[in-house]
Amino acid sequence: MRKTMMAGLLAATLPTAALQAAAPKALKAEAAAAVDAQAKQIQVMVDQVFSFAEPGFQEVRTSEYLTGILEKNGFTVTRGVAGIPTAFTATWGSGGPLIALGSDIDDLLGVSQIPGIPNQKAMIEGAPGHGEGHNAGMPLVIAAAIAAKKVMEERKIPGRLMLWPGVAEELLATKAFYVRDGLFKGVDACIFTHVGSEFGTAYGDLGQNGMVSVEYTFHGKTAHAAGSPWDGRSALDGVEVMDTAWNFRREHLPLTQRSHYVITNGGGQPNVVPDKASVWYYFRDRTFGAVRNLYEIGNQISEAAAKATGTTVTRQTLGYAAPNFANKPIAEAAQLNIEAVGMPKWSADDQAFARAVQETNQRKVEPLKSAVTPLSTPQNRPDRQGGGSDDIGDIMWAVPTITIRFPSNIPNVIGHHVTAAMAMATPIAHKGAVAGAKALAMTVLDLMTTPKLVADAKTYFTDVQLKTDSYAPVLTAADKPAIWLNARTMAEMRPAMEKHYYDPAKYDTYLEQIGVTYPTVKPQ
């Protein structure tokens, strides 16, 4: 029923401004040329952020580096926004609409990978790495913003830009806090970018799950586990009873739900009854109400487990992500620009490396794409029954927003895996970021010069999107960003990782610095 209602609403929208007035082609050509002029700087930024390899909330070097570039290019930077040390906003301009541009900057634990080789080989064993490709997104956004700013200054076009990073996206732990704390107040539209092997965008309900991240901590009483176990109350028993109860409950949950957990603290040593133990859950489903329902079931089960084991339990919300819903008028405008830019011109070396990665890792062999992806719509997109999450959804429910996926990676690699890092400091990543920056800069100019596009985006947001659901996060005013996450890992790993940071003053590319010849097609 929900899909039928949405299809009717989507069909009833106004004719889009994207097919009417738009920025003149001459302005867009100037913006594209301004991006091309930054091709070397894009390569350096992509490689530099790859080498920092910082996980969520610990993107210290990445944030310092990117904000430094923005300040040198005339942006006013505010650091530590929403109580998050590595978060920032970078603003420029006056008058006209306020357009926000963002992308994620964090990476993943345990997926360190030497780039430019087709086999799995860690740069540093056990270290984090860019196994999703977030290192290319903010370099793309910065290059696009600099290009749009140049055209706007020269052509005296009023308007304002606000750049922001997705911190700790892999933990889904910050964008809901951005929205809660008013970072997007007064923003007219937002364009987000995310790496992929394709080049395209989408609108409507994107089929991704909403999610709440919550850690339950059980509190008991220590005792000698052999001498007098009856004097203790095991917090770990509380965790295990909760996990067992949740797994029995799965049979009676909707097919769309996804739920998973890790025990983050199981106690000290076996001969001491643990007085403290914790388990971290992700609860995911398709709607705000369904996510809240899972969260409430989890809370009830935790309390029941505590009663059953003679312990007590507390909980802490670590993150939240809303279901994704993208704006139709902005998506249609962006798609026209994506089609105008087209896919990068892949070389024989690029194709050879992509094939080597796929064959070496037993992935489906498919060339780097030669054509952009058609606009994804509710009518041509298959109905998804649950899956992953992205906290850009919270911003999508605050202001009209889209995501542009840009082609900086290889088809059929595994997400959140070392295979997804292999191309991310190679010409494939660099070319994809250049193409994405052009489309983004051109779409910014559409929004700055076409009042009807901004107006239609807001009409779609209020008259279509908000008729399907309403923003109802689990997050409360008392919840705080979990900025301590990954701190211990980076304290241990950073000294060894610093030896591998890219030095563009000495080396043309990061591959040159680490001694990799491109394309390397044999395992190293």
Tab-separated table of C-alpha atoms in Angstrom, residues 179-474:
chain	number	residue	atom	x	y	z
A	179	VAL	CA	20.271	18.031	11.965
A	180	ARG	CA	19.342	18.078	15.638
A	181	ASP	CA	21.809	20.898	16.304
A	182	GLY	CA	20.579	23.055	13.415
A	183	LEU	CA	23.507	22.891	10.978
A	184	PHE	CA	21.098	22.869	8.027
A	185	LYS	CA	18.827	25.632	9.243
A	186	GLY	CA	18.312	28.068	6.345
A	187	VAL	CA	19.824	25.694	3.753
A	188	ASP	CA	17.799	25.666	0.512
A	189	ALA	CA	19.149	22.425	-0.943
A	190	CYS	CA	21.872	19.852	-0.320
A	191	ILE	CA	23.889	17.705	-2.725
A	192	PHE	CA	25.765	14.729	-1.319
A	193	THR	CA	28.269	12.586	-3.200
A	194	HIS	CA	29.224	8.948	-2.747
A	195	VAL	CA	31.739	6.765	-4.517
A	196	GLY	CA	30.660	3.895	-6.751
A	197	SER	CA	31.529	2.291	-10.071
A	198	GLU	CA	28.603	4.047	-11.747
A	199	PHE	CA	27.763	7.694	-12.465
A	200	GLY	CA	24.196	8.691	-11.730
A	201	THR	CA	21.594	9.796	-9.232
A	202	ALA	CA	18.093	8.945	-8.051
A	203	TYR	CA	14.936	10.321	-6.487
A	204	GLY	CA	12.109	9.132	-4.262
A	205	ASP	CA	12.282	6.457	-1.595
A	206	LEU	CA	15.691	4.886	-2.242
A	207	GLY	CA	14.893	1.633	-0.446
A	208	GLN	CA	17.555	1.916	2.255
A	209	ASN	CA	16.817	1.064	5.844
A	210	GLY	CA	16.654	3.490	8.691
A	211	MET	CA	18.692	2.433	11.689
A	212	VAL	CA	19.405	3.043	15.360
A	213	SER	CA	22.746	2.127	16.944
A	214	VAL	CA	22.524	1.433	20.678
A	215	GLU	CA	24.836	-0.117	23.273
A	216	TYR	CA	23.371	-1.951	26.274
A	217	THR	CA	25.544	-2.213	29.392
A	218	PHE	CA	24.661	-4.702	32.095
A	219	HIS	CA	25.814	-4.172	35.675
A	220	GLY	CA	26.266	-7.025	38.154
A	221	LYS	CA	28.489	-7.955	41.096
A	222	THR	CA	31.925	-9.555	41.122
A	223	ALA	CA	32.775	-12.704	43.009
A	224	HIS	CA	35.229	-15.600	42.831
A	225	ALA	CA	33.864	-17.614	39.922
A	226	ALA	CA	34.956	-20.920	41.482
A	227	GLY	CA	35.111	-20.216	45.222
A	228	SER	CA	31.782	-18.429	45.723
A	229	PRO	CA	29.951	-17.872	42.429
A	230	TRP	CA	26.658	-17.540	44.332
A	231	ASP	CA	27.917	-14.217	45.696
A	232	GLY	CA	28.167	-12.766	42.173
A	233	ARG	CA	25.738	-11.580	39.546
A	234	SER	CA	27.200	-11.879	36.051
A	235	ALA	CA	26.745	-8.916	33.741
A	236	LEU	CA	27.868	-11.191	30.914
A	237	ASP	CA	24.943	-13.495	31.691
A	238	GLY	CA	22.689	-10.497	31.076
A	239	VAL	CA	24.293	-9.877	27.693
A	240	GLU	CA	24.039	-13.527	26.677
A	241	VAL	CA	20.412	-13.851	27.774
A	242	MET	CA	19.556	-10.706	25.802
A	243	ASP	CA	21.300	-11.983	22.675
A	244	THR	CA	19.607	-15.382	22.950
A	245	ALA	CA	16.200	-13.796	23.459
A	246	TRP	CA	16.708	-11.447	20.524
A	247	ASN	CA	17.677	-14.323	18.245
A	248	PHE	CA	14.496	-16.216	19.208
A	249	ARG	CA	12.462	-13.058	18.560
A	250	ARG	CA	13.865	-12.726	15.004
A	251	GLU	CA	11.447	-15.409	13.806
A	252	HIS	CA	8.579	-13.053	14.577
A	253	LEU	CA	9.984	-9.842	13.083
A	254	PRO	CA	9.214	-8.368	9.624
A	255	LEU	CA	11.252	-9.594	6.657
A	256	THR	CA	12.494	-6.049	6.062
A	257	GLN	CA	14.346	-5.840	9.379
A	258	ARG	CA	18.086	-6.303	9.741
A	259	SER	CA	19.627	-6.579	13.191
A	260	HIS	CA	23.134	-7.474	14.294
A	261	TYR	CA	25.324	-7.089	17.354
A	262	VAL	CA	28.814	-7.453	18.813
A	263	ILE	CA	29.802	-7.959	22.448
A	264	THR	CA	32.042	-4.980	23.152
A	265	ASN	CA	32.891	-5.965	26.729
A	266	GLY	CA	32.610	-9.534	27.977
A	267	GLY	CA	34.415	-9.148	31.273
A	268	GLY	CA	38.000	-9.441	32.436
A	269	GLN	CA	39.076	-13.028	33.126
A	270	PRO	CA	37.161	-16.282	33.610
A	271	ASN	CA	37.704	-16.690	37.363
A	272	VAL	CA	36.090	-13.322	38.163
A	273	VAL	CA	32.340	-12.962	37.762
A	274	PRO	CA	32.075	-9.899	35.474
A	275	ASP	CA	30.293	-6.953	37.034
A	276	LYS	CA	30.100	-5.084	33.729
A	277	ALA	CA	29.451	-6.276	30.167
A	278	SER	CA	28.173	-4.553	27.043
A	279	VAL	CA	26.590	-5.471	23.728
A	280	TRP	CA	26.236	-3.114	20.738
A	281	TYR	CA	23.190	-3.483	18.475
A	282	TYR	CA	22.183	-2.079	15.088
A	283	PHE	CA	18.400	-2.193	14.518
A	284	ARG	CA	17.370	-1.506	10.902
A	285	ASP	CA	14.072	-1.339	9.031
A	286	ARG	CA	12.344	0.542	6.235
A	287	THR	CA	10.355	3.227	8.089
A	288	PHE	CA	10.752	5.517	11.071
A	289	GLY	CA	8.018	3.662	12.954
A	290	ALA	CA	9.497	0.241	12.235
A	291	VAL	CA	12.953	1.308	13.457
A	292	ARG	CA	11.446	2.693	16.665
A	293	ASN	CA	9.525	-0.567	17.154
A	294	LEU	CA	12.729	-2.636	16.926
A	295	TYR	CA	14.420	-0.259	19.346
A	296	GLU	CA	11.588	-0.613	21.870
A	297	ILE	CA	11.615	-4.416	21.546
A	298	GLY	CA	15.371	-4.388	22.166
A	299	ASN	CA	14.889	-2.231	25.240
A	300	GLN	CA	12.201	-4.581	26.609
A	301	ILE	CA	14.369	-7.647	26.021
A	302	SER	CA	17.363	-5.996	27.710
A	303	GLU	CA	15.287	-5.213	30.799
A	304	ALA	CA	13.883	-8.744	30.874
A	305	ALA	CA	17.419	-10.165	30.591
A	306	ALA	CA	18.526	-8.005	33.493
A	307	LYS	CA	15.666	-9.238	35.682
A	308	ALA	CA	16.391	-12.842	34.728
A	309	THR	CA	20.041	-12.550	35.747
A	310	GLY	CA	19.748	-10.343	38.798
A	311	THR	CA	21.560	-7.487	37.087
A	312	THR	CA	20.627	-4.007	35.929
A	313	VAL	CA	20.966	-2.513	32.450
A	314	THR	CA	21.558	0.941	30.968
A	315	ARG	CA	21.606	1.937	27.325
A	316	GLN	CA	23.269	4.592	25.188
A	317	THR	CA	22.271	5.635	21.686
A	318	LEU	CA	25.441	5.823	19.577
A	319	GLY	CA	23.952	6.764	16.230
A	320	TYR	CA	20.909	7.020	14.030
A	321	ALA	CA	20.144	6.981	10.308
A	322	ALA	CA	16.862	7.887	8.654
A	323	PRO	CA	15.469	6.109	5.573
A	324	ASN	CA	16.714	7.794	2.394
A	325	PHE	CA	14.368	9.893	0.246
A	326	ALA	CA	15.884	11.991	-2.551
A	327	ASN	CA	14.500	15.100	-4.258
A	328	LYS	CA	13.093	14.724	-7.784
A	329	PRO	CA	13.687	18.213	-9.317
A	330	ILE	CA	17.297	18.374	-8.119
A	331	ALA	CA	17.959	14.785	-9.194
A	332	GLU	CA	16.624	15.462	-12.691
A	333	ALA	CA	18.779	18.588	-12.986
A	334	ALA	CA	21.846	16.690	-11.779
A	335	GLN	CA	21.173	13.790	-14.155
A	336	LEU	CA	21.227	16.143	-17.142
A	337	ASN	CA	24.619	17.407	-16.018
A	338	ILE	CA	25.914	13.884	-15.426
A	339	GLU	CA	24.887	12.976	-18.961
A	340	ALA	CA	26.537	16.122	-20.314
A	341	VAL	CA	29.818	15.265	-18.553
A	342	GLY	CA	29.713	11.566	-19.408
A	343	MET	CA	31.903	8.784	-18.099
A	344	PRO	CA	35.655	9.288	-17.793
A	345	LYS	CA	37.802	8.178	-20.710
A	346	TRP	CA	39.251	4.974	-19.308
A	347	SER	CA	42.649	3.916	-20.613
A	348	ALA	CA	43.714	0.389	-21.518
A	349	ASP	CA	45.726	0.419	-18.273
A	350	ASP	CA	42.615	1.297	-16.256
A	351	GLN	CA	40.647	-1.547	-17.812
A	352	ALA	CA	43.528	-3.994	-17.338
A	353	PHE	CA	43.818	-3.161	-13.651
A	354	ALA	CA	40.071	-3.449	-13.097
A	355	ARG	CA	40.035	-6.867	-14.736
A	356	ALA	CA	43.039	-8.001	-12.682
A	357	VAL	CA	41.303	-7.015	-9.434
A	358	GLN	CA	38.146	-8.883	-10.420
A	359	GLU	CA	39.931	-12.033	-11.610
A	360	THR	CA	42.383	-12.190	-8.705
A	361	ASN	CA	39.571	-11.915	-6.168
A	362	GLN	CA	37.091	-14.199	-7.960
A	363	ARG	CA	34.654	-11.370	-8.683
A	364	LYS	CA	32.448	-11.111	-11.749
A	365	VAL	CA	34.521	-9.693	-14.615
A	366	GLU	CA	32.982	-6.512	-15.978
A	367	PRO	CA	34.765	-3.591	-17.684
A	368	LEU	CA	34.780	-0.122	-16.210
A	369	LYS	CA	31.503	1.384	-17.330
A	370	SER	CA	31.383	3.324	-20.592
A	371	ALA	CA	27.967	4.971	-20.133
A	372	VAL	CA	26.322	6.864	-17.300
A	373	THR	CA	23.544	5.164	-15.359
A	374	PRO	CA	20.001	6.276	-16.251
A	375	LEU	CA	18.132	8.266	-13.641
A	376	SER	CA	16.887	5.872	-10.963
A	377	THR	CA	13.185	6.418	-10.200
A	378	PRO	CA	10.529	4.704	-8.082
A	379	GLN	CA	9.079	3.395	-11.335
A	380	ASN	CA	12.228	1.734	-12.721
A	381	ARG	CA	13.826	0.733	-9.420
A	382	PRO	CA	13.088	-2.729	-7.959
A	383	ASP	CA	11.392	-2.781	-4.573
A	384	ARG	CA	13.984	-3.511	-1.884
A	385	GLN	CA	13.177	-5.595	1.180
A	386	GLY	CA	15.660	-4.139	3.627
A	387	GLY	CA	19.428	-3.812	3.555
A	388	GLY	CA	22.029	-1.157	4.281
A	389	SER	CA	21.701	2.337	5.699
A	390	ASP	CA	23.232	5.769	5.124
A	391	ASP	CA	22.770	8.655	7.513
A	392	ILE	CA	22.482	11.153	4.661
A	393	GLY	CA	18.826	10.217	5.150
A	394	ASP	CA	18.616	12.533	8.161
A	395	ILE	CA	19.626	15.505	6.019
A	396	MET	CA	17.219	14.367	3.294
A	397	TRP	CA	14.371	14.837	5.791
A	398	ALA	CA	15.632	18.294	6.801
A	399	VAL	CA	16.155	19.941	3.382
A	400	PRO	CA	15.715	18.895	-0.292
A	401	THR	CA	18.682	16.585	-0.903
A	402	ILE	CA	20.114	14.173	-3.473
A	403	THR	CA	23.111	11.870	-3.702
A	404	ILE	CA	25.331	11.807	-6.797
A	405	ARG	CA	27.224	8.545	-7.171
A	406	PHE	CA	30.507	9.047	-9.013
A	407	PRO	CA	32.669	6.427	-10.796
A	408	SER	CA	35.903	6.153	-8.801
A	409	ASN	CA	35.824	2.425	-8.128
A	410	ILE	CA	35.727	-0.933	-9.904
A	411	PRO	CA	32.503	-2.857	-10.623
A	412	ASN	CA	31.727	-5.877	-8.438
A	413	VAL	CA	34.250	-5.313	-5.669
A	414	ILE	CA	33.020	-6.102	-2.158
A	415	GLY	CA	31.812	-3.202	-0.032
A	416	HIS	CA	33.499	-2.678	3.352
A	417	HIS	CA	36.344	-4.885	2.137
A	418	VAL	CA	39.937	-4.535	0.978
A	419	THR	CA	38.907	-5.103	-2.656
A	420	ALA	CA	37.050	-1.775	-2.511
A	421	ALA	CA	40.314	-0.031	-1.540
A	422	MET	CA	42.485	-1.378	-4.367
A	423	ALA	CA	41.604	1.311	-6.937
A	424	MET	CA	41.105	4.227	-4.574
A	425	ALA	CA	44.525	5.838	-5.073
A	426	THR	CA	44.834	5.038	-8.785
A	427	PRO	CA	43.906	6.918	-11.975
A	428	ILE	CA	40.477	5.257	-11.793
A	429	ALA	CA	39.707	7.099	-8.554
A	430	HIS	CA	41.225	10.349	-9.823
A	431	LYS	CA	39.294	10.379	-13.110
A	432	GLY	CA	36.017	9.497	-11.423
A	433	ALA	CA	36.424	12.347	-8.942
A	434	VAL	CA	37.095	14.839	-11.764
A	435	ALA	CA	33.933	13.729	-13.592
A	436	GLY	CA	31.875	13.925	-10.414
A	437	ALA	CA	33.218	17.390	-9.578
A	438	LYS	CA	32.137	18.703	-12.976
A	439	ALA	CA	28.575	17.423	-12.598
A	440	LEU	CA	28.377	18.785	-9.061
A	441	ALA	CA	29.674	22.245	-10.013
A	442	MET	CA	27.238	22.428	-12.926
A	443	THR	CA	24.308	21.475	-10.699
A	444	VAL	CA	25.329	24.118	-8.162
A	445	LEU	CA	25.143	26.709	-10.940
A	446	ASP	CA	21.681	25.438	-11.901
A	447	LEU	CA	20.499	26.015	-8.350
A	448	MET	CA	22.162	29.424	-8.099
A	449	THR	CA	20.732	30.744	-11.372
A	450	THR	CA	17.316	29.058	-11.528
A	451	PRO	CA	14.918	30.186	-8.774
A	452	LYS	CA	12.235	27.861	-10.128
A	453	LEU	CA	14.455	24.831	-9.571
A	454	VAL	CA	14.898	25.753	-5.907
A	455	ALA	CA	11.170	26.451	-5.568
A	456	ASP	CA	10.174	23.179	-7.243
A	457	ALA	CA	12.609	21.265	-5.034
A	458	LYS	CA	10.930	22.711	-1.953
A	459	THR	CA	7.463	21.970	-3.353
A	460	TYR	CA	8.394	18.336	-3.932
A	461	PHE	CA	9.880	18.157	-0.432
A	462	THR	CA	6.734	19.469	1.266
A	463	ASP	CA	3.983	18.195	-1.029
A	464	VAL	CA	5.396	14.760	-1.877
A	465	GLN	CA	8.130	13.590	0.481
A	466	LEU	CA	6.560	14.800	3.728
A	467	LYS	CA	3.262	13.197	2.695
A	468	THR	CA	4.891	9.736	2.776
A	469	ASP	CA	6.364	9.933	6.279
A	470	SER	CA	7.673	12.411	8.822
A	471	TYR	CA	11.077	12.692	10.448
A	472	ALA	CA	10.929	10.910	13.802
A	473	PRO	CA	14.418	9.958	15.002
A	474	VAL	CA	15.047	7.958	18.176
